[in-house]
Short mmCIF file of C-alpha atoms in Angstrom, two decimals:
data_model
loop_
_atom_site.label_atom_id
_atom_site.label_comp_id
_atom_site.label_asym_id
_atom_site.label_seq_id
_atom_site.Cartn_x
_atom_site.Cartn_y
_atom_site.Cartn_z
CA MET A 841 -65.47 30.67 -27.77
CA LYS A 842 -62.68 28.32 -26.97
CA ARG A 843 -61.12 24.94 -28.83
CA ILE A 844 -60.56 23.25 -24.92
CA ALA A 845 -58.63 19.99 -24.84
CA ILE A 846 -60.23 17.21 -23.84
CA ALA A 847 -60.24 13.00 -22.86
CA GLU A 848 -61.87 10.59 -26.26
CA ARG A 849 -64.92 8.66 -24.38
CA PRO A 850 -63.14 4.99 -24.34
CA ASP A 851 -66.16 4.19 -25.58
CA TRP A 852 -67.51 6.12 -27.90
CA ARG A 853 -66.74 3.73 -30.89
CA ALA A 854 -69.64 1.53 -29.44
CA ARG A 855 -71.36 4.32 -28.53
CA ALA A 856 -71.53 5.02 -32.14
CA THR A 857 -72.15 1.67 -33.52
CA GLU A 858 -74.51 1.16 -30.91
CA TYR A 859 -77.37 3.80 -31.87
CA GLY A 860 -76.39 3.85 -35.73
CA PHE A 861 -73.87 5.63 -36.25
CA GLY A 862 -72.32 4.61 -39.36
CA PHE A 863 -70.59 7.05 -40.51
CA HIS A 864 -67.85 8.93 -37.67
CA THR A 865 -65.48 7.82 -40.47
CA MET A 866 -65.56 8.27 -43.58
CA TYR A 867 -62.95 7.47 -46.48
CA ASP A 868 -61.00 6.55 -42.83
CA GLU A 869 -60.63 9.23 -41.73
CA PRO A 870 -62.24 10.70 -38.78
CA TYR A 871 -65.20 12.79 -39.36
CA TRP A 872 -66.63 12.64 -35.69
CA CYS A 873 -63.90 14.27 -33.50
CA GLU A 874 -63.94 14.54 -29.85
CA ASP A 875 -59.85 14.74 -28.65
CA ALA A 876 -61.38 18.53 -27.82
CA TYR A 877 -64.47 20.50 -28.47
CA TYR A 878 -65.90 24.09 -28.85
CA GLN A 879 -66.73 26.23 -25.37
CA PHE A 880 -69.06 28.97 -25.22
CA THR A 881 -70.02 31.13 -22.37
CA LEU A 882 -73.79 32.28 -21.74
CA ALA A 883 -73.64 35.50 -23.92
CA GLN A 884 -72.75 34.06 -26.72
CA VAL A 885 -75.64 31.66 -26.96
CA ASP A 886 -77.66 34.28 -26.35
CA TYR A 887 -76.23 36.05 -29.55
CA LEU A 888 -76.40 32.52 -31.84
CA GLU A 889 -79.52 32.52 -30.70
CA GLU A 890 -80.51 35.99 -31.61
CA THR A 891 -78.79 36.74 -33.99
CA THR A 892 -79.91 33.15 -36.41
CA ALA A 893 -83.59 34.99 -35.30
CA GLU A 894 -83.10 37.44 -36.85
CA LEU A 895 -81.77 36.47 -40.29
CA HIS A 896 -84.01 33.61 -40.67
CA GLN A 897 -86.75 35.93 -40.61
CA MET A 898 -84.40 38.70 -43.15
CA CYS A 899 -84.06 35.36 -45.16
CA LEU A 900 -87.36 34.19 -45.47
CA GLN A 901 -88.51 38.17 -46.71
CA VAL A 902 -86.53 37.69 -49.34
CA VAL A 903 -88.76 34.43 -50.73
CA ASP A 904 -91.55 36.71 -50.37
CA LYS A 905 -89.99 38.80 -52.90
CA VAL A 906 -88.52 36.76 -55.36
CA VAL A 907 -91.75 34.35 -55.76
CA ASN A 908 -93.60 38.54 -56.66
CA SER A 909 -91.12 38.23 -59.33
CA GLU A 910 -89.99 36.47 -62.52
CA GLU A 911 -86.79 38.54 -63.06
CA LEU A 912 -85.84 37.59 -59.62
CA LEU A 913 -87.31 33.52 -60.27
CA ALA A 914 -84.96 33.84 -63.15
CA LYS A 915 -82.37 35.35 -61.83
CA PHE A 916 -82.40 32.36 -58.81
CA ARG A 917 -82.76 30.25 -62.60
CA ILE A 918 -85.51 28.64 -61.48
CA PRO A 919 -86.92 26.85 -64.85
CA LYS A 920 -89.68 28.90 -65.89
CA HIS A 921 -92.35 25.73 -66.23
CA THR A 922 -92.33 25.41 -62.19
CA TRP A 923 -92.40 29.17 -61.07
CA ASP A 924 -96.36 28.84 -60.02
CA PHE A 925 -95.22 25.44 -58.22
CA VAL A 926 -92.76 27.18 -56.35
CA ARG A 927 -94.67 30.39 -55.76
CA THR A 928 -97.45 28.72 -54.24
CA SER A 929 -96.45 26.93 -51.73
CA TRP A 930 -95.05 29.85 -50.34
CA LYS A 931 -99.32 31.28 -50.51
CA THR A 932 -99.80 28.40 -48.97
CA SER A 933 -97.54 28.46 -46.32
CA GLN A 934 -96.74 25.14 -47.13
CA PRO A 935 -95.00 24.17 -44.01
CA SER A 936 -91.27 23.84 -43.92
CA LEU A 937 -89.56 21.48 -41.17
CA TYR A 938 -86.04 22.78 -40.53
CA SER A 939 -82.29 24.24 -41.66
CA ARG A 940 -78.51 25.44 -40.88
CA LEU A 941 -77.27 28.26 -41.07
CA ASP A 942 -73.33 28.38 -41.81
CA LEU A 943 -71.77 31.71 -39.96
CA ALA A 944 -68.29 32.64 -39.36
CA TRP A 945 -67.62 34.04 -36.18
CA ASP A 946 -65.31 33.30 -33.55
CA GLY A 947 -67.34 34.63 -29.94
CA SER A 948 -66.68 37.81 -30.38
CA GLY A 949 -67.58 41.36 -32.27
CA ASP A 950 -70.55 40.02 -34.79
CA ALA A 951 -71.09 36.84 -36.61
CA ARG A 952 -71.41 36.69 -40.22
CA LEU A 953 -73.71 34.48 -42.20
CA LEU A 954 -71.49 32.61 -45.35
CA GLU A 955 -74.68 30.71 -46.36
CA ASN A 956 -78.18 28.94 -45.50
CA ASN A 957 -78.54 25.81 -45.99
CA ALA A 958 -82.55 25.36 -45.94
CA ASP A 959 -83.36 22.51 -48.25
CA THR A 960 -80.89 19.03 -47.66
CA PRO A 961 -79.14 20.16 -44.60
CA THR A 962 -76.79 17.29 -42.97
CA SER A 963 -74.71 16.95 -39.91
CA LEU A 964 -78.17 16.72 -37.85
CA TYR A 965 -77.64 13.85 -36.77
CA GLU A 966 -74.10 14.34 -34.84
CA ALA A 967 -76.08 18.25 -33.78
CA ALA A 968 -78.51 17.02 -32.80
CA PHE A 969 -78.39 13.58 -30.64
CA PHE A 970 -74.89 12.45 -30.78
CA GLN A 971 -73.45 15.55 -29.30
CA TRP A 972 -75.90 15.97 -26.95
CA LEU A 973 -74.66 12.32 -25.09
CA TRP A 974 -70.98 13.38 -25.30
CA LEU A 975 -72.06 15.66 -23.40
CA GLU A 976 -73.91 13.46 -21.37
CA ASP A 977 -71.38 10.81 -20.59
CA GLN A 978 -68.56 13.49 -20.26
CA LEU A 979 -70.34 15.80 -17.34
CA LYS A 980 -71.06 11.77 -15.74
CA ALA A 981 -67.18 11.27 -15.98
CA GLY A 982 -66.60 14.68 -14.68
CA ASN A 983 -63.96 15.86 -17.59
CA LEU A 984 -65.89 19.74 -18.68
CA PRO A 985 -66.72 21.96 -15.94
CA ALA A 986 -69.88 21.81 -13.54
CA GLY A 987 -73.05 23.23 -14.62
CA SER A 988 -71.84 22.90 -18.42
CA ASP A 989 -74.69 22.59 -21.24
CA GLN A 990 -75.04 22.80 -24.57
CA PHE A 991 -76.94 25.28 -27.14
CA ASN A 992 -78.64 21.87 -28.40
CA SER A 993 -83.36 21.77 -28.50
CA LEU A 994 -82.90 19.79 -31.51
CA GLN A 995 -84.45 16.63 -31.26
CA GLU A 996 -86.56 18.30 -28.48
CA LYS A 997 -87.89 20.41 -31.44
CA LEU A 998 -88.34 18.20 -34.11
CA ILE A 999 -89.62 15.86 -32.21
CA GLU A 1000 -92.38 18.70 -30.77
CA ARG A 1001 -92.85 19.98 -35.20
CA PHE A 1002 -93.00 16.22 -36.04
CA ALA A 1003 -96.36 16.04 -33.77
CA THR A 1004 -97.58 19.51 -34.86
CA LEU A 1005 -97.63 18.04 -38.91
CA HIS A 1006 -99.26 15.21 -37.30
CA GLN A 1007 -101.67 16.80 -35.51
CA GLN A 1008 -102.60 19.98 -37.05
CA HIS A 1009 -101.68 19.44 -40.27
CA GLY A 1010 -103.70 16.69 -41.27
CA PHE A 1011 -99.80 14.29 -42.15
CA SER A 1012 -101.66 10.75 -41.92
CA LEU A 1013 -98.31 9.83 -42.95
CA LEU A 1014 -94.91 10.84 -44.05
CA HIS A 1015 -92.86 9.09 -46.50
CA PHE A 1016 -89.27 9.38 -46.55
CA THR A 1017 -86.65 9.30 -49.33
CA CYS A 1018 -82.62 10.33 -50.29
CA TYR A 1019 -80.41 9.08 -52.72
CA ARG A 1020 -79.42 6.21 -52.56
CA ASP A 1021 -75.27 5.85 -52.57
CA SER A 1022 -75.07 8.32 -49.57
CA ILE A 1023 -74.81 6.29 -45.90
CA GLU A 1024 -74.34 10.14 -44.00
CA ASP A 1025 -77.97 10.91 -46.03
CA ARG A 1026 -79.49 7.75 -45.60
CA GLY A 1027 -78.60 7.58 -41.58
CA THR A 1028 -79.89 12.08 -41.51
CA VAL A 1029 -82.72 10.16 -43.09
CA GLN A 1030 -83.27 7.56 -40.80
CA TYR A 1031 -82.67 10.01 -37.95
CA LEU A 1032 -85.13 11.43 -39.10
CA GLN A 1033 -87.51 8.80 -39.18
CA ASP A 1034 -86.77 8.13 -35.72
CA CYS A 1035 -88.32 11.27 -34.45
CA ALA A 1036 -91.59 10.85 -36.35
CA SER A 1037 -91.46 8.14 -34.57
CA GLU A 1038 -91.53 9.37 -31.31
CA ALA A 1039 -94.06 12.37 -32.09
CA GLY A 1040 -96.17 9.18 -33.44
CA LEU A 1041 -96.21 10.16 -36.87
CA PRO A 1042 -96.40 7.09 -39.16
CA SER A 1043 -93.98 6.92 -41.73
CA GLU A 1044 -92.38 4.55 -45.05
CA PHE A 1045 -88.84 4.79 -46.13
CA LEU A 1046 -87.64 4.08 -50.04
CA PHE A 1047 -84.62 5.44 -51.75
CA ILE A 1048 -85.59 8.72 -54.61
CA ASP A 1049 -84.61 6.38 -57.30
CA ASP A 1050 -87.79 3.97 -56.91
CA ILE A 1051 -90.20 6.75 -56.44
CA GLY A 1052 -92.99 6.01 -59.36
CA LEU A 1053 -95.40 7.65 -60.79
CA GLY A 1054 -99.07 6.40 -61.09
CA GLU A 1055 -101.64 6.29 -63.41
CA ARG A 1056 -103.22 9.96 -62.18
CA GLY A 1057 -100.20 11.24 -62.15
CA GLN A 1058 -99.82 10.28 -58.41
CA PHE A 1059 -96.45 10.13 -57.01
CA THR A 1060 -96.54 6.25 -55.83
CA ASP A 1061 -93.80 4.20 -53.02
CA LEU A 1062 -92.59 0.41 -54.33
CA ASN A 1063 -96.69 -1.01 -53.11
CA ASP A 1064 -98.28 1.21 -55.50
CA GLN A 1065 -98.70 3.41 -52.43
CA VAL A 1066 -99.61 6.73 -52.98
CA ILE A 1067 -97.67 9.24 -51.41
CA SER A 1068 -98.38 12.24 -50.30
CA ASN A 1069 -96.61 13.77 -47.96
CA LEU A 1070 -92.76 12.69 -48.28
CA PHE A 1071 -89.74 13.94 -46.70
CA LYS A 1072 -86.61 14.66 -49.25
CA LEU A 1073 -83.30 14.63 -48.61
CA TYR A 1074 -82.78 15.38 -52.16
CA PRO A 1075 -82.15 19.08 -53.90
CA TRP A 1076 -84.84 21.19 -55.73
CA GLU A 1077 -83.07 21.84 -58.10
CA PHE A 1078 -82.02 18.10 -59.91
CA MET A 1079 -85.56 18.00 -58.76
CA LEU A 1080 -87.11 21.30 -60.76
CA ARG A 1081 -85.19 19.91 -63.82
CA GLU A 1082 -85.95 16.42 -64.26
CA ILE A 1083 -88.47 14.35 -66.49
CA PHE A 1084 -91.40 13.93 -63.72
CA SER A 1085 -90.80 18.16 -62.85
CA THR A 1086 -93.91 18.48 -65.22
CA LYS A 1087 -96.10 16.88 -63.14
CA LEU A 1088 -95.18 17.84 -59.94
CA ASN A 1089 -97.67 20.98 -59.65
CA ASP A 1090 -100.17 17.28 -60.23
CA ALA A 1091 -99.39 15.37 -57.86
CA GLY A 1092 -100.89 16.10 -54.65
CA VAL A 1093 -98.00 15.93 -52.34
CA ARG A 1094 -97.04 17.86 -49.40
CA TRP A 1095 -92.99 17.92 -49.41
CA LEU A 1096 -90.81 18.43 -46.40
CA GLU A 1097 -88.95 20.77 -48.20
CA PRO A 1098 -91.67 22.78 -48.97
CA ALA A 1099 -90.70 24.25 -53.19
CA TRP A 1100 -90.38 28.12 -51.67
CA LYS A 1101 -86.66 26.39 -50.16
CA SER A 1102 -85.80 26.55 -53.59
CA ILE A 1103 -85.09 30.36 -53.02
CA LEU A 1104 -83.88 29.86 -49.72
CA SER A 1105 -81.02 27.06 -50.05
CA ASN A 1106 -80.55 29.50 -53.95
CA LYS A 1107 -76.27 31.12 -53.28
CA ALA A 1108 -78.48 33.92 -54.70
CA LEU A 1109 -79.35 34.24 -52.15
CA LEU A 1110 -76.64 36.24 -50.41
CA PRO A 1111 -76.64 39.16 -53.25
CA MET A 1112 -80.66 39.56 -52.59
CA LEU A 1113 -80.57 39.82 -48.77
CA TRP A 1114 -77.40 42.16 -49.48
CA GLN A 1115 -79.80 44.48 -52.09
CA MET A 1116 -82.78 44.33 -48.99
CA PHE A 1117 -80.55 44.67 -45.85
CA PRO A 1118 -77.42 46.09 -46.85
CA ASN A 1119 -74.51 47.23 -44.66
CA HIS A 1120 -76.05 44.64 -41.64
CA PRO A 1121 -73.31 43.89 -39.51
CA ASN A 1122 -74.32 40.03 -39.78
CA LEU A 1123 -74.61 40.38 -43.91
CA LEU A 1124 -71.40 40.16 -46.22
CA PRO A 1125 -71.55 42.18 -49.40
CA ALA A 1126 -72.22 40.01 -52.50
CA TYR A 1127 -73.60 40.69 -55.57
CA PHE A 1128 -74.07 38.53 -58.70
CA ALA A 1129 -71.27 37.78 -61.16
CA GLU A 1130 -72.62 38.69 -63.39
CA ASP A 1131 -74.07 42.19 -62.15
CA ASN A 1132 -71.69 45.05 -62.16
CA VAL A 1133 -69.19 43.76 -58.56
CA PRO A 1134 -67.68 46.53 -57.11
CA ALA A 1135 -63.02 46.44 -56.80
CA MET A 1136 -62.84 43.84 -53.45
CA ASP A 1137 -59.37 42.09 -53.03
CA LYS A 1138 -60.81 39.18 -51.42
CA TYR A 1139 -63.28 37.69 -51.95
CA VAL A 1140 -65.89 34.07 -53.10
CA VAL A 1141 -67.04 32.74 -56.38
CA LYS A 1142 -70.30 30.81 -55.59
CA PRO A 1143 -72.37 29.22 -57.99
CA LEU A 1144 -75.89 29.38 -57.40
CA PHE A 1145 -76.55 25.95 -56.77
CA SER A 1146 -73.39 24.49 -54.43
CA ARG A 1147 -73.08 22.19 -52.52
CA GLU A 1148 -70.64 20.91 -50.09
CA GLY A 1149 -68.13 23.77 -51.03
CA ALA A 1150 -68.93 21.85 -54.79
CA ASN A 1151 -67.42 24.66 -56.65
CA ILE A 1152 -66.50 27.31 -54.60
CA ARG A 1153 -63.92 29.53 -55.42
CA ILE A 1154 -61.24 31.79 -52.97
CA ILE A 1155 -60.02 35.28 -54.56
CA GLU A 1156 -57.11 38.05 -52.96
CA LYS A 1157 -55.61 40.16 -55.17
CA GLY A 1158 -56.87 38.36 -58.38
CA GLN A 1159 -54.79 35.39 -57.58
CA GLU A 1160 -57.08 32.57 -57.21
CA ILE A 1161 -55.97 30.77 -53.40
CA ALA A 1162 -58.34 27.77 -52.78
CA ARG A 1163 -61.00 26.03 -55.24
CA VAL A 1164 -63.09 22.75 -54.49
CA ASP A 1165 -63.75 21.01 -57.45
CA GLY A 1166 -67.45 19.34 -58.95
CA PRO A 1167 -70.46 19.31 -60.81
CA TYR A 1168 -72.11 23.07 -60.57
CA GLY A 1169 -71.55 26.57 -61.86
CA GLU A 1170 -73.29 26.16 -65.35
CA GLU A 1171 -76.36 28.42 -63.31
CA GLY A 1172 -74.49 30.77 -62.75
CA MET A 1173 -72.44 32.54 -59.47
CA ILE A 1174 -72.38 35.10 -57.34
CA VAL A 1175 -69.18 37.05 -55.40
CA GLN A 1176 -69.33 37.48 -51.68
CA GLN A 1177 -66.53 39.61 -49.85
CA PHE A 1178 -64.02 36.69 -48.22
CA HIS A 1179 -64.73 36.90 -44.16
CA PRO A 1180 -61.75 34.42 -42.45
CA LEU A 1181 -63.19 31.68 -40.77
CA PRO A 1182 -61.21 30.80 -37.22
CA GLN A 1183 -58.26 29.01 -37.15
CA PHE A 1184 -57.40 27.44 -34.51
CA GLY A 1185 -53.89 25.45 -34.45
CA ASP A 1186 -54.29 24.95 -37.60
CA SER A 1187 -57.69 24.02 -38.48
CA TYR A 1188 -60.29 26.92 -39.58
CA ALA A 1189 -64.21 26.24 -37.01
CA LEU A 1190 -67.41 26.80 -38.22
CA ILE A 1191 -71.32 27.50 -36.78
CA GLY A 1192 -73.90 25.89 -38.18
CA SER A 1193 -76.24 27.61 -36.55
CA TRP A 1194 -79.82 25.49 -36.77
CA LEU A 1195 -83.90 26.49 -36.84
CA VAL A 1196 -86.58 24.31 -36.26
CA ASP A 1197 -89.95 25.24 -37.66
CA ASP A 1198 -88.44 28.84 -37.49
CA GLN A 1199 -87.20 29.01 -34.53
CA PRO A 1200 -83.09 28.40 -33.36
CA ALA A 1201 -82.58 24.69 -32.14
CA GLY A 1202 -78.57 24.54 -31.28
CA ILE A 1203 -75.74 24.76 -33.29
CA GLY A 1204 -72.49 22.22 -34.42
CA VAL A 1205 -69.59 23.04 -35.34
CA ARG A 1206 -67.48 21.60 -38.33
CA GLU A 1207 -63.48 22.35 -38.51
CA ASP A 1208 -61.30 21.60 -41.81
CA ARG A 1209 -57.87 22.24 -42.53
CA ALA A 1210 -57.99 23.51 -45.62
CA LEU A 1211 -59.94 27.04 -45.91
CA ILE A 1212 -63.41 25.73 -47.69
CA THR A 1213 -65.25 23.73 -45.17
CA GLN A 1214 -66.35 20.34 -47.51
CA ASP A 1215 -68.64 17.94 -46.61
CA LEU A 1216 -66.32 15.17 -44.77
CA SER A 1217 -64.60 18.42 -42.82
CA ARG A 1218 -64.99 17.53 -38.59
CA PHE A 1219 -67.35 18.36 -36.47
CA TYR A 1220 -66.33 18.89 -33.05
CA PRO A 1221 -68.78 19.21 -29.82
CA HIS A 1222 -69.67 21.88 -28.08
CA ALA A 1223 -70.90 23.45 -24.41
CA PHE A 1224 -71.22 26.23 -22.36
CA ILE A 1225 -71.20 28.33 -19.35
CA GLY A 1226 -73.93 30.26 -18.03
#
């Protein structure tokens, strides 16, 4: 795994505007960066693909164990009145769309799972589409080694998945929704809507706070149309605690992502993985903070529901060396052994490994000068030579 300097495309900002990439710069800070790229070998890509597939299957085994245990559902802080709703989504094999595993790896040795973004993963558009456009443009310009490729079948697999949902699972119309005040979330949902359209699946969009409740307990859109299938870029841990959560079981909605993803996207997944697969080479020791935690020289404290690095703390020899503030933590914490991200210059790199329909589908690389990767951490493209 190498970080290689490369000339930026002179017109990339115009290209971003042309293709609707409205969040390439956020709060006057660069988010998309292409003054360098990360280079892998074919063998490294094969390893990432195999490791991602294996870790995902292990995570699904955790889901099966948790839904069959009231003690574990409580440990995951899933509200009791939603247990049947979550359990039924798994027992009836409600279909999923996509997810992202965050891995620490420098190209050698064992990659380590840091967390699973299985419910509302972002950085999708830039991973699936814009870095592929970068690859094509840089190959045409002769700026990449001949034969360079990219571990990236995301768009193809997303379109295939939407087609399957339409043709085999009976999704005749799919509503999309997200939080109103996030340009990144809206961009991600728009991209997914475009993929659904390419697959021939009709769709509608509305913001999450525009969803209504019909007389018969069904969720409705702004035209009072009943919502039967809904993709939501909105966390399950929020939804399961809101007033209308009592209506979820009876609303007749098929959700993307399904409610069983509330287990996968929960940091409680990490100690469960360590319990079920102790000493697995791709896992880090992890424990529930309220349990008996072994002494560790350096470890990370994570809230069960943290997103984008919020409320995460790194402790070394009893001293806090890094932290990110945020709104999480009251729900409980886990403790995970610290594992360093590879450092390139003054920045640390994190690999996001994507899955679509349970199949590995590509990677994206995020970079930050801080030890904790956050929502504004920079995205860099990648390529591999086979």
